[in-house]
Amino acid sequence: MESASQDINLNSPNKGLLADAMTDVPVDSAAAARTAAPEGLSAAEEEELRAEIAKVEEEIGTLRQVLAAKERHCGELKRKLGLTPLDGLKQNLSKSWHDVQVSNAYVRTSEKLGEWNDKVTQSDLYLSASSTLEDWNEKLTQSEAYKKTQETLSQAGQKTSAALSNVGSVISRKLGDMRNSATFKSFEDRVGTIKSRVVGSRENSTDGLQSPSAGDKPPQDSAPF
């Protein structure tokens, strides 16, 4: 214990012996980084698989670069044609809908729905319900209450049309009576008188402002005494 404590002591002359002994231990970094091989695989098989993985990853990166270049080229062609992203979206939706329609699932579903429709329309329950509804409709249209209601509605429509026609006639007659009344004629005469006065005053003012014609001569001065 005393010798160990002396080696650890910084003031001991043997303080570098422990560090030198630790640095002399060989360390295999490649072996430490490499994971343990799965059971049933030899070292050669493991190396072969790792090489295959690296090759596939390299091919994936190359394909991604090629795909990005193709997408850029396709975008340039669309811009030259004036195609917008909305047009591309419409085309994609149309293609997707067409793919859905021709898919096996859609076709099978359509066939199943058609079969179910045929079975339902040909079933006894559906036929019985349809005949029952037809009977009810026939009984309803032939009932006295339905006929009375239809007649009442028809008479109400005729009365409404007659009332509107009478209102129009009354309004026209009232307007004619008002035009023929003495009050309206007196008002119309006054408006005509005012109009004639305004027109006459305008004509007089215009005549007073007219210049003499070219043929008219100015008045001669009186002869000298």
PDB file of N, CA and C in Angstrom, residues 8-103:
ATOM      1  N   ILE A   8       1.630   7.171  -6.679  1.00  0.00           N
ATOM      2  CA  ILE A   8       0.586   8.126  -6.999  1.00  0.00           C
ATOM      3  C   ILE A   8       0.966   9.519  -6.560  1.00  0.00           C
ATOM      4  N   ASN A   9       1.782   9.619  -5.543  1.00  0.00           N
ATOM      5  CA  ASN A   9       2.162  10.924  -5.033  1.00  0.00           C
ATOM      6  C   ASN A   9       2.898  11.705  -6.116  1.00  0.00           C
ATOM      7  N   LEU A  10       2.500  12.961  -6.283  1.00  0.00           N
ATOM      8  CA  LEU A  10       3.111  13.781  -7.315  1.00  0.00           C
ATOM      9  C   LEU A  10       4.557  14.133  -7.007  1.00  0.00           C
ATOM     10  N   ASN A  11       4.910  14.135  -5.729  1.00  0.00           N
ATOM     11  CA  ASN A  11       6.277  14.487  -5.339  1.00  0.00           C
ATOM     12  C   ASN A  11       7.216  13.301  -5.391  1.00  0.00           C
ATOM     13  N   SER A  12       6.659  12.122  -5.731  1.00  0.00           N
ATOM     14  CA  SER A  12       7.498  10.924  -5.749  1.00  0.00           C
ATOM     15  C   SER A  12       8.349  10.924  -7.001  1.00  0.00           C
ATOM     16  N   PRO A  13       9.592  10.418  -6.948  1.00  0.00           N
ATOM     17  CA  PRO A  13      10.436  10.332  -8.155  1.00  0.00           C
ATOM     18  C   PRO A  13       9.935   9.330  -9.165  1.00  0.00           C
ATOM     19  N   ASN A  14       9.029   8.421  -8.782  1.00  0.00           N
ATOM     20  CA  ASN A  14       8.482   7.393  -9.689  1.00  0.00           C
ATOM     21  C   ASN A  14       7.098   7.779 -10.223  1.00  0.00           C
ATOM     22  N   LYS A  15       6.799   9.072 -10.283  1.00  0.00           N
ATOM     23  CA  LYS A  15       5.446   9.489 -10.658  1.00  0.00           C
ATOM     24  C   LYS A  15       5.151   9.202 -12.110  1.00  0.00           C
ATOM     25  N   GLY A  16       6.104   9.039 -13.014  1.00  0.00           N
ATOM     26  CA  GLY A  16       5.835   8.791 -14.421  1.00  0.00           C
ATOM     27  C   GLY A  16       5.767   7.336 -14.785  1.00  0.00           C
ATOM     28  N   LEU A  17       6.021   6.434 -13.852  1.00  0.00           N
ATOM     29  CA  LEU A  17       6.028   5.007 -14.164  1.00  0.00           C
ATOM     30  C   LEU A  17       4.633   4.505 -14.503  1.00  0.00           C
ATOM     31  N   LEU A  18       3.608   4.980 -13.799  1.00  0.00           N
ATOM     32  CA  LEU A  18       2.237   4.513 -14.026  1.00  0.00           C
ATOM     33  C   LEU A  18       1.730   4.954 -15.397  1.00  0.00           C
ATOM     34  N   ALA A  19       1.999   6.186 -15.804  1.00  0.00           N
ATOM     35  CA  ALA A  19       1.558   6.686 -17.101  1.00  0.00           C
ATOM     36  C   ALA A  19       2.258   5.952 -18.223  1.00  0.00           C
ATOM     37  N   ASP A  20       3.586   5.680 -18.044  1.00  0.00           N
ATOM     38  CA  ASP A  20       4.312   4.961 -19.081  1.00  0.00           C
ATOM     39  C   ASP A  20       3.789   3.557 -19.240  1.00  0.00           C
ATOM     40  N   ALA A  21       3.418   2.928 -18.144  1.00  0.00           N
ATOM     41  CA  ALA A  21       2.894   1.561 -18.208  1.00  0.00           C
ATOM     42  C   ALA A  21       1.541   1.528 -18.908  1.00  0.00           C
ATOM     43  N   MET A  22       0.710   2.580 -18.749  1.00  0.00           N
ATOM     44  CA  MET A  22      -0.602   2.624 -19.377  1.00  0.00           C
ATOM     45  C   MET A  22      -0.493   2.912 -20.870  1.00  0.00           C
ATOM     46  N   THR A  23       0.471   3.729 -21.289  1.00  0.00           N
ATOM     47  CA  THR A  23       0.602   4.041 -22.714  1.00  0.00           C
ATOM     48  C   THR A  23       1.183   2.894 -23.496  1.00  0.00           C
ATOM     49  N   ASP A  24       1.811   1.957 -22.831  1.00  0.00           N
ATOM     50  CA  ASP A  24       2.404   0.820 -23.532  1.00  0.00           C
ATOM     51  C   ASP A  24       1.387  -0.238 -23.893  1.00  0.00           C
ATOM     52  N   VAL A  25       0.103  -0.138 -23.420  1.00  0.00           N
ATOM     53  CA  VAL A  25      -0.910  -1.146 -23.703  1.00  0.00           C
ATOM     54  C   VAL A  25      -1.414  -0.937 -25.136  1.00  0.00           C
ATOM     55  N   PRO A  26      -1.314  -1.924 -26.032  1.00  0.00           N
ATOM     56  CA  PRO A  26      -1.777  -1.747 -27.425  1.00  0.00           C
ATOM     57  C   PRO A  26      -3.306  -1.708 -27.497  1.00  0.00           C
ATOM     58  N   VAL A  27      -3.837  -0.816 -28.366  1.00  0.00           N
ATOM     59  CA  VAL A  27      -5.281  -0.654 -28.555  1.00  0.00           C
ATOM     60  C   VAL A  27      -5.575  -0.819 -30.025  1.00  0.00           C
ATOM     61  N   ASP A  28      -6.482  -1.760 -30.385  1.00  0.00           N
ATOM     62  CA  ASP A  28      -6.895  -1.990 -31.766  1.00  0.00           C
ATOM     63  C   ASP A  28      -8.147  -1.146 -32.024  1.00  0.00           C
ATOM     64  N   SER A  29      -7.979   0.043 -32.651  1.00  0.00           N
ATOM     65  CA  SER A  29      -9.119   0.947 -32.868  1.00  0.00           C
ATOM     66  C   SER A  29     -10.107   0.362 -33.866  1.00  0.00           C
ATOM     67  N   ALA A  30      -9.626  -0.293 -34.919  1.00  0.00           N
ATOM     68  CA  ALA A  30     -10.522  -0.880 -35.918  1.00  0.00           C
ATOM     69  C   ALA A  30     -11.376  -1.978 -35.304  1.00  0.00           C
ATOM     70  N   ALA A  31     -10.775  -2.776 -34.457  1.00  0.00           N
ATOM     71  CA  ALA A  31     -11.533  -3.845 -33.801  1.00  0.00           C
ATOM     72  C   ALA A  31     -12.549  -3.280 -32.823  1.00  0.00           C
ATOM     73  N   ALA A  32     -12.194  -2.169 -32.164  1.00  0.00           N
ATOM     74  CA  ALA A  32     -13.129  -1.554 -31.221  1.00  0.00           C
ATOM     75  C   ALA A  32     -14.308  -0.927 -31.955  1.00  0.00           C
ATOM     76  N   ALA A  33     -14.075  -0.307 -33.144  1.00  0.00           N
ATOM     77  CA  ALA A  33     -15.153   0.335 -33.892  1.00  0.00           C
ATOM     78  C   ALA A  33     -16.045  -0.681 -34.578  1.00  0.00           C
ATOM     79  N   ARG A  34     -15.500  -1.807 -34.950  1.00  0.00           N
ATOM     80  CA  ARG A  34     -16.278  -2.812 -35.660  1.00  0.00           C
ATOM     81  C   ARG A  34     -17.213  -3.531 -34.695  1.00  0.00           C
ATOM     82  N   THR A  35     -18.459  -3.637 -35.112  1.00  0.00           N
ATOM     83  CA  THR A  35     -19.422  -4.346 -34.275  1.00  0.00           C
ATOM     84  C   THR A  35     -19.209  -5.847 -34.399  1.00  0.00           C
ATOM     85  N   ALA A  36     -19.730  -6.535 -33.454  1.00  0.00           N
ATOM     86  CA  ALA A  36     -19.575  -7.991 -33.460  1.00  0.00           C
ATOM     87  C   ALA A  36     -20.351  -8.590 -34.618  1.00  0.00           C
ATOM     88  N   ALA A  37     -19.749  -9.536 -35.291  1.00  0.00           N
ATOM     89  CA  ALA A  37     -20.397 -10.170 -36.442  1.00  0.00           C
ATOM     90  C   ALA A  37     -21.573 -11.013 -35.986  1.00  0.00           C
ATOM     91  N   PRO A  38     -22.682 -10.983 -36.758  1.00  0.00           N
ATOM     92  CA  PRO A  38     -23.822 -11.827 -36.372  1.00  0.00           C
ATOM     93  C   PRO A  38     -23.425 -13.303 -36.375  1.00  0.00           C
ATOM     94  N   GLU A  39     -24.153 -14.055 -35.629  1.00  0.00           N
ATOM     95  CA  GLU A  39     -23.874 -15.488 -35.558  1.00  0.00           C
ATOM     96  C   GLU A  39     -24.200 -16.147 -36.888  1.00  0.00           C
ATOM     97  N   GLY A  40     -23.385 -17.068 -37.316  1.00  0.00           N
ATOM     98  CA  GLY A  40     -23.593 -17.783 -38.563  1.00  0.00           C
ATOM     99  C   GLY A  40     -22.922 -17.145 -39.750  1.00  0.00           C
ATOM    100  N   LEU A  41     -22.261 -15.975 -39.590  1.00  0.00           N
ATOM    101  CA  LEU A  41     -21.563 -15.307 -40.675  1.00  0.00           C
ATOM    102  C   LEU A  41     -20.068 -15.292 -40.386  1.00  0.00           C
ATOM    103  N   SER A  42     -19.326 -15.592 -41.395  1.00  0.00           N
ATOM    104  CA  SER A  42     -17.870 -15.528 -41.264  1.00  0.00           C
ATOM    105  C   SER A  42     -17.401 -14.110 -41.529  1.00  0.00           C
ATOM    106  N   ALA A  43     -16.147 -13.861 -41.276  1.00  0.00           N
ATOM    107  CA  ALA A  43     -15.593 -12.530 -41.497  1.00  0.00           C
ATOM    108  C   ALA A  43     -15.629 -12.161 -42.972  1.00  0.00           C
ATOM    109  N   ALA A  44     -15.381 -13.117 -43.847  1.00  0.00           N
ATOM    110  CA  ALA A  44     -15.395 -12.845 -45.286  1.00  0.00           C
ATOM    111  C   ALA A  44     -16.805 -12.492 -45.760  1.00  0.00           C
ATOM    112  N   GLU A  45     -17.793 -13.233 -45.260  1.00  0.00           N
ATOM    113  CA  GLU A  45     -19.179 -12.942 -45.638  1.00  0.00           C
ATOM    114  C   GLU A  45     -19.615 -11.566 -45.127  1.00  0.00           C
ATOM    115  N   GLU A  46     -19.184 -11.222 -43.925  1.00  0.00           N
ATOM    116  CA  GLU A  46     -19.510  -9.912 -43.373  1.00  0.00           C
ATOM    117  C   GLU A  46     -18.917  -8.798 -44.229  1.00  0.00           C
ATOM    118  N   GLU A  47     -17.669  -8.942 -44.636  1.00  0.00           N
ATOM    119  CA  GLU A  47     -17.038  -7.936 -45.479  1.00  0.00           C
ATOM    120  C   GLU A  47     -17.746  -7.819 -46.828  1.00  0.00           C
ATOM    121  N   GLU A  48     -18.155  -8.959 -47.369  1.00  0.00           N
ATOM    122  CA  GLU A  48     -18.858  -8.935 -48.647  1.00  0.00           C
ATOM    123  C   GLU A  48     -20.193  -8.194 -48.539  1.00  0.00           C
ATOM    124  N   LEU A  49     -20.919  -8.432 -47.448  1.00  0.00           N
ATOM    125  CA  LEU A  49     -22.199  -7.741 -47.250  1.00  0.00           C
ATOM    126  C   LEU A  49     -22.003  -6.240 -47.060  1.00  0.00           C
ATOM    127  N   ARG A  50     -20.973  -5.852 -46.310  1.00  0.00           N
ATOM    128  CA  ARG A  50     -20.704  -4.435 -46.115  1.00  0.00           C
ATOM    129  C   ARG A  50     -20.351  -3.753 -47.435  1.00  0.00           C
ATOM    130  N   ALA A  51     -19.585  -4.442 -48.270  1.00  0.00           N
ATOM    131  CA  ALA A  51     -19.238  -3.889 -49.579  1.00  0.00           C
ATOM    132  C   ALA A  51     -20.478  -3.744 -50.459  1.00  0.00           C
ATOM    133  N   GLU A  52     -21.374  -4.735 -50.367  1.00  0.00           N
ATOM    134  CA  GLU A  52     -22.627  -4.655 -51.140  1.00  0.00           C
ATOM    135  C   GLU A  52     -23.500  -3.489 -50.672  1.00  0.00           C
ATOM    136  N   ILE A  53     -23.553  -3.257 -49.355  1.00  0.00           N
ATOM    137  CA  ILE A  53     -24.327  -2.130 -48.815  1.00  0.00           C
ATOM    138  C   ILE A  53     -23.765  -0.801 -49.330  1.00  0.00           C
ATOM    139  N   ALA A  54     -22.443  -0.657 -49.302  1.00  0.00           N
ATOM    140  CA  ALA A  54     -21.829   0.576 -49.782  1.00  0.00           C
ATOM    141  C   ALA A  54     -22.122   0.798 -51.262  1.00  0.00           C
ATOM    142  N   LYS A  55     -22.101  -0.288 -52.046  1.00  0.00           N
ATOM    143  CA  LYS A  55     -22.388  -0.169 -53.476  1.00  0.00           C
ATOM    144  C   LYS A  55     -23.835   0.254 -53.717  1.00  0.00           C
ATOM    145  N   VAL A  56     -24.778  -0.339 -52.992  1.00  0.00           N
ATOM    146  CA  VAL A  56     -26.194   0.001 -53.156  1.00  0.00           C
ATOM    147  C   VAL A  56     -26.448   1.449 -52.732  1.00  0.00           C
ATOM    148  N   GLU A  57     -25.833   1.884 -51.635  1.00  0.00           N
ATOM    149  CA  GLU A  57     -26.013   3.271 -51.200  1.00  0.00           C
ATOM    150  C   GLU A  57     -25.463   4.250 -52.226  1.00  0.00           C
ATOM    151  N   GLU A  58     -24.348   3.896 -52.851  1.00  0.00           N
ATOM    152  CA  GLU A  58     -23.786   4.748 -53.895  1.00  0.00           C
ATOM    153  C   GLU A  58     -24.732   4.825 -55.096  1.00  0.00           C
ATOM    154  N   GLU A  59     -25.346   3.701 -55.481  1.00  0.00           N
ATOM    155  CA  GLU A  59     -26.299   3.698 -56.578  1.00  0.00           C
ATOM    156  C   GLU A  59     -27.541   4.523 -56.241  1.00  0.00           C
ATOM    157  N   ILE A  60     -27.992   4.455 -55.002  1.00  0.00           N
ATOM    158  CA  ILE A  60     -29.150   5.249 -54.575  1.00  0.00           C
ATOM    159  C   ILE A  60     -28.848   6.737 -54.698  1.00  0.00           C
ATOM    160  N   GLY A  61     -27.644   7.158 -54.271  1.00  0.00           N
ATOM    161  CA  GLY A  61     -27.269   8.556 -54.408  1.00  0.00           C
ATOM    162  C   GLY A  61     -27.200   8.998 -55.856  1.00  0.00           C
ATOM    163  N   THR A  62     -26.691   8.139 -56.728  1.00  0.00           N
ATOM    164  CA  THR A  62     -26.628   8.473 -58.153  1.00  0.00           C
ATOM    165  C   THR A  62     -28.029   8.621 -58.742  1.00  0.00           C
ATOM    166  N   LEU A  63     -28.919   7.698 -58.385  1.00  0.00           N
ATOM    167  CA  LEU A  63     -30.296   7.770 -58.889  1.00  0.00           C
ATOM    168  C   LEU A  63     -31.003   9.021 -58.387  1.00  0.00           C
ATOM    169  N   ARG A  64     -30.747   9.439 -57.161  1.00  0.00           N
ATOM    170  CA  ARG A  64     -31.349  10.669 -56.650  1.00  0.00           C
ATOM    171  C   ARG A  64     -30.875  11.882 -57.441  1.00  0.00           C
ATOM    172  N   GLN A  65     -29.588  11.917 -57.772  1.00  0.00           N
ATOM    173  CA  GLN A  65     -29.079  13.028 -58.578  1.00  0.00           C
ATOM    174  C   GLN A  65     -29.702  13.035 -59.972  1.00  0.00           C
ATOM    175  N   VAL A  66     -29.838  11.850 -60.576  1.00  0.00           N
ATOM    176  CA  VAL A  66     -30.455  11.759 -61.902  1.00  0.00           C
ATOM    177  C   VAL A  66     -31.912  12.198 -61.840  1.00  0.00           C
ATOM    178  N   LEU A  67     -32.633  11.784 -60.801  1.00  0.00           N
ATOM    179  CA  LEU A  67     -34.037  12.166 -60.648  1.00  0.00           C
ATOM    180  C   LEU A  67     -34.180  13.669 -60.472  1.00  0.00           C
ATOM    181  N   ALA A  68     -33.311  14.290 -59.672  1.00  0.00           N
ATOM    182  CA  ALA A  68     -33.376  15.738 -59.480  1.00  0.00           C
ATOM    183  C   ALA A  68     -33.117  16.468 -60.799  1.00  0.00           C
ATOM    184  N   ALA A  69     -32.147  15.976 -61.601  1.00  0.00           N
ATOM    185  CA  ALA A  69     -31.875  16.598 -62.893  1.00  0.00           C
ATOM    186  C   ALA A  69     -33.066  16.450 -63.832  1.00  0.00           C
ATOM    187  N   LYS A  70     -33.700  15.286 -63.841  1.00  0.00           N
ATOM    188  CA  LYS A  70     -34.881  15.071 -64.684  1.00  0.00           C
ATOM    189  C   LYS A  70     -36.027  15.992 -64.259  1.00  0.00           C
ATOM    190  N   GLU A  71     -36.222  16.168 -62.962  1.00  0.00           N
ATOM    191  CA  GLU A  71     -37.292  17.046 -62.482  1.00  0.00           C
ATOM    192  C   GLU A  71     -37.032  18.495 -62.891  1.00  0.00           C
ATOM    193  N   ARG A  72     -35.782  18.946 -62.808  1.00  0.00           N
ATOM    194  CA  ARG A  72     -35.470  20.309 -63.242  1.00  0.00           C
ATOM    195  C   ARG A  72     -35.723  20.470 -64.740  1.00  0.00           C
ATOM    196  N   HIS A  73     -35.325  19.493 -65.528  1.00  0.00           N
ATOM    197  CA  HIS A  73     -35.549  19.561 -66.971  1.00  0.00           C
ATOM    198  C   HIS A  73     -37.043  19.576 -67.302  1.00  0.00           C
ATOM    199  N   CYS A  74     -37.824  18.781 -66.593  1.00  0.00           N
ATOM    200  CA  CYS A  74     -39.273  18.753 -66.801  1.00  0.00           C
ATOM    201  C   CYS A  74     -39.901  20.097 -66.432  1.00  0.00           C
ATOM    202  N   GLY A  75     -39.428  20.717 -65.338  1.00  0.00           N
ATOM    203  CA  GLY A  75     -39.948  22.030 -64.956  1.00  0.00           C
ATOM    204  C   GLY A  75     -39.639  23.099 -65.995  1.00  0.00           C
ATOM    205  N   GLU A  76     -38.436  23.052 -66.582  1.00  0.00           N
ATOM    206  CA  GLU A  76     -38.095  24.013 -67.634  1.00  0.00           C
ATOM    207  C   GLU A  76     -38.991  23.835 -68.860  1.00  0.00           C
ATOM    208  N   LEU A  77     -39.255  22.581 -69.244  1.00  0.00           N
ATOM    209  CA  LEU A  77     -40.130  22.330 -70.389  1.00  0.00           C
ATOM    210  C   LEU A  77     -41.546  22.841 -70.127  1.00  0.00           C
ATOM    211  N   LYS A  78     -42.046  22.660 -68.907  1.00  0.00           N
ATOM    212  CA  LYS A  78     -43.387  23.140 -68.567  1.00  0.00           C
ATOM    213  C   LYS A  78     -43.449  24.661 -68.596  1.00  0.00           C
ATOM    214  N   ARG A  79     -42.388  25.321 -68.119  1.00  0.00           N
ATOM    215  CA  ARG A  79     -42.373  26.785 -68.152  1.00  0.00           C
ATOM    216  C   ARG A  79     -42.360  27.304 -69.581  1.00  0.00           C
ATOM    217  N   LYS A  80     -41.647  26.628 -70.467  1.00  0.00           N
ATOM    218  CA  LYS A  80     -41.621  27.045 -71.868  1.00  0.00           C
ATOM    219  C   LYS A  80     -42.998  26.886 -72.517  1.00  0.00           C
ATOM    220  N   LEU A  81     -43.747  25.865 -72.098  1.00  0.00           N
ATOM    221  CA  LEU A  81     -45.090  25.649 -72.645  1.00  0.00           C
ATOM    222  C   LEU A  81     -46.149  26.515 -71.958  1.00  0.00           C
ATOM    223  N   GLY A  82     -45.763  27.229 -70.917  1.00  0.00           N
ATOM    224  CA  GLY A  82     -46.724  28.072 -70.213  1.00  0.00           C
ATOM    225  C   GLY A  82     -47.596  27.310 -69.235  1.00  0.00           C
ATOM    226  N   LEU A  83     -47.187  26.116 -68.864  1.00  0.00           N
ATOM    227  CA  LEU A  83     -47.967  25.322 -67.921  1.00  0.00           C
ATOM    228  C   LEU A  83     -47.661  25.773 -66.506  1.00  0.00           C
ATOM    229  N   THR A  84     -48.730  25.994 -65.724  1.00  0.00           N
ATOM    230  CA  THR A  84     -48.593  26.428 -64.347  1.00  0.00           C
ATOM    231  C   THR A  84     -48.698  25.226 -63.416  1.00  0.00           C
ATOM    232  N   PRO A  85     -48.291  25.388 -62.173  1.00  0.00           N
ATOM    233  CA  PRO A  85     -48.461  24.286 -61.207  1.00  0.00           C
ATOM    234  C   PRO A  85     -49.907  23.842 -61.059  1.00  0.00           C
ATOM    235  N   LEU A  86     -50.864  24.784 -61.271  1.00  0.00           N
ATOM    236  CA  LEU A  86     -52.275  24.405 -61.177  1.00  0.00           C
ATOM    237  C   LEU A  86     -52.652  23.429 -62.286  1.00  0.00           C
ATOM    238  N   ASP A  87     -52.119  23.659 -63.500  1.00  0.00           N
ATOM    239  CA  ASP A  87     -52.378  22.728 -64.603  1.00  0.00           C
ATOM    240  C   ASP A  87     -51.820  21.343 -64.279  1.00  0.00           C
ATOM    241  N   GLY A  88     -50.622  21.342 -63.700  1.00  0.00           N
ATOM    242  CA  GLY A  88     -50.053  20.054 -63.317  1.00  0.00           C
ATOM    243  C   GLY A  88     -50.876  19.349 -62.259  1.00  0.00           C
ATOM    244  N   LEU A  89     -51.415  20.127 -61.321  1.00  0.00           N
ATOM    245  CA  LEU A  89     -52.263  19.530 -60.287  1.00  0.00           C
ATOM    246  C   LEU A  89     -53.525  18.940 -60.895  1.00  0.00           C
ATOM    247  N   LYS A  90     -54.135  19.667 -61.871  1.00  0.00           N
ATOM    248  CA  LYS A  90     -55.331  19.148 -62.535  1.00  0.00           C
ATOM    249  C   LYS A  90     -55.020  17.852 -63.283  1.00  0.00           C
ATOM    250  N   GLN A  91     -53.893  17.827 -63.967  1.00  0.00           N
ATOM    251  CA  GLN A  91     -53.524  16.612 -64.691  1.00  0.00           C
ATOM    252  C   GLN A  91     -53.302  15.453 -63.733  1.00  0.00           C
ATOM    253  N   ASN A  92     -52.653  15.743 -62.610  1.00  0.00           N
ATOM    254  CA  ASN A  92     -52.409  14.679 -61.631  1.00  0.00           C
ATOM    255  C   ASN A  92     -53.721  14.159 -61.048  1.00  0.00           C
ATOM    256  N   LEU A  93     -54.655  15.094 -60.761  1.00  0.00           N
ATOM    257  CA  LEU A  93     -55.945  14.665 -60.219  1.00  0.00           C
ATOM    258  C   LEU A  93     -56.724  13.845 -61.248  1.00  0.00           C
ATOM    259  N   SER A  94     -56.694  14.289 -62.511  1.00  0.00           N
ATOM    260  CA  SER A  94     -57.399  13.537 -63.555  1.00  0.00           C
ATOM    261  C   SER A  94     -56.798  12.142 -63.716  1.00  0.00           C
ATOM    262  N   LYS A  95     -55.482  12.078 -63.707  1.00  0.00           N
ATOM    263  CA  LYS A  95     -54.825  10.778 -63.840  1.00  0.00           C
ATOM    264  C   LYS A  95     -55.126   9.886 -62.635  1.00  0.00           C
ATOM    265  N   SER A  96     -55.109  10.494 -61.442  1.00  0.00           N
ATOM    266  CA  SER A  96     -55.410   9.702 -60.241  1.00  0.00           C
ATOM    267  C   SER A  96     -56.840   9.172 -60.282  1.00  0.00           C
ATOM    268  N   TRP A  97     -57.795  10.017 -60.706  1.00  0.00           N
ATOM    269  CA  TRP A  97     -59.185   9.576 -60.790  1.00  0.00           C
ATOM    270  C   TRP A  97     -59.342   8.488 -61.843  1.00  0.00           C
ATOM    271  N   HIS A  98     -58.625   8.625 -62.964  1.00  0.00           N
ATOM    272  CA  HIS A  98     -58.685   7.582 -64.000  1.00  0.00           C
ATOM    273  C   HIS A  98     -58.092   6.280 -63.470  1.00  0.00           C
ATOM    274  N   ASP A  99     -56.998   6.390 -62.729  1.00  0.00           N
ATOM    275  CA  ASP A  99     -56.394   5.189 -62.148  1.00  0.00           C
ATOM    276  C   ASP A  99     -57.338   4.520 -61.157  1.00  0.00           C
ATOM    277  N   VAL A 100     -58.072   5.361 -60.400  1.00  0.00           N
ATOM    278  CA  VAL A 100     -59.030   4.791 -59.440  1.00  0.00           C
ATOM    279  C   VAL A 100     -60.154   4.066 -60.172  1.00  0.00           C
ATOM    280  N   GLN A 101     -60.648   4.680 -61.273  1.00  0.00           N
ATOM    281  CA  GLN A 101     -61.764   4.090 -62.001  1.00  0.00           C
ATOM    282  C   GLN A 101     -61.390   2.757 -62.656  1.00  0.00           C
ATOM    283  N   VAL A 102     -60.153   2.644 -63.101  1.00  0.00           N
ATOM    284  CA  VAL A 102     -59.743   1.394 -63.758  1.00  0.00           C
ATOM    285  C   VAL A 102     -59.143   0.403 -62.780  1.00  0.00           C
ATOM    286  N   SER A 103     -59.059   0.778 -61.520  1.00  0.00           N
ATOM    287  CA  SER A 103     -58.493  -0.145 -60.535  1.00  0.00           C
ATOM    288  C   SER A 103     -59.457  -1.296 -60.271  1.00  0.00           C
TER     289      SER A 103
END
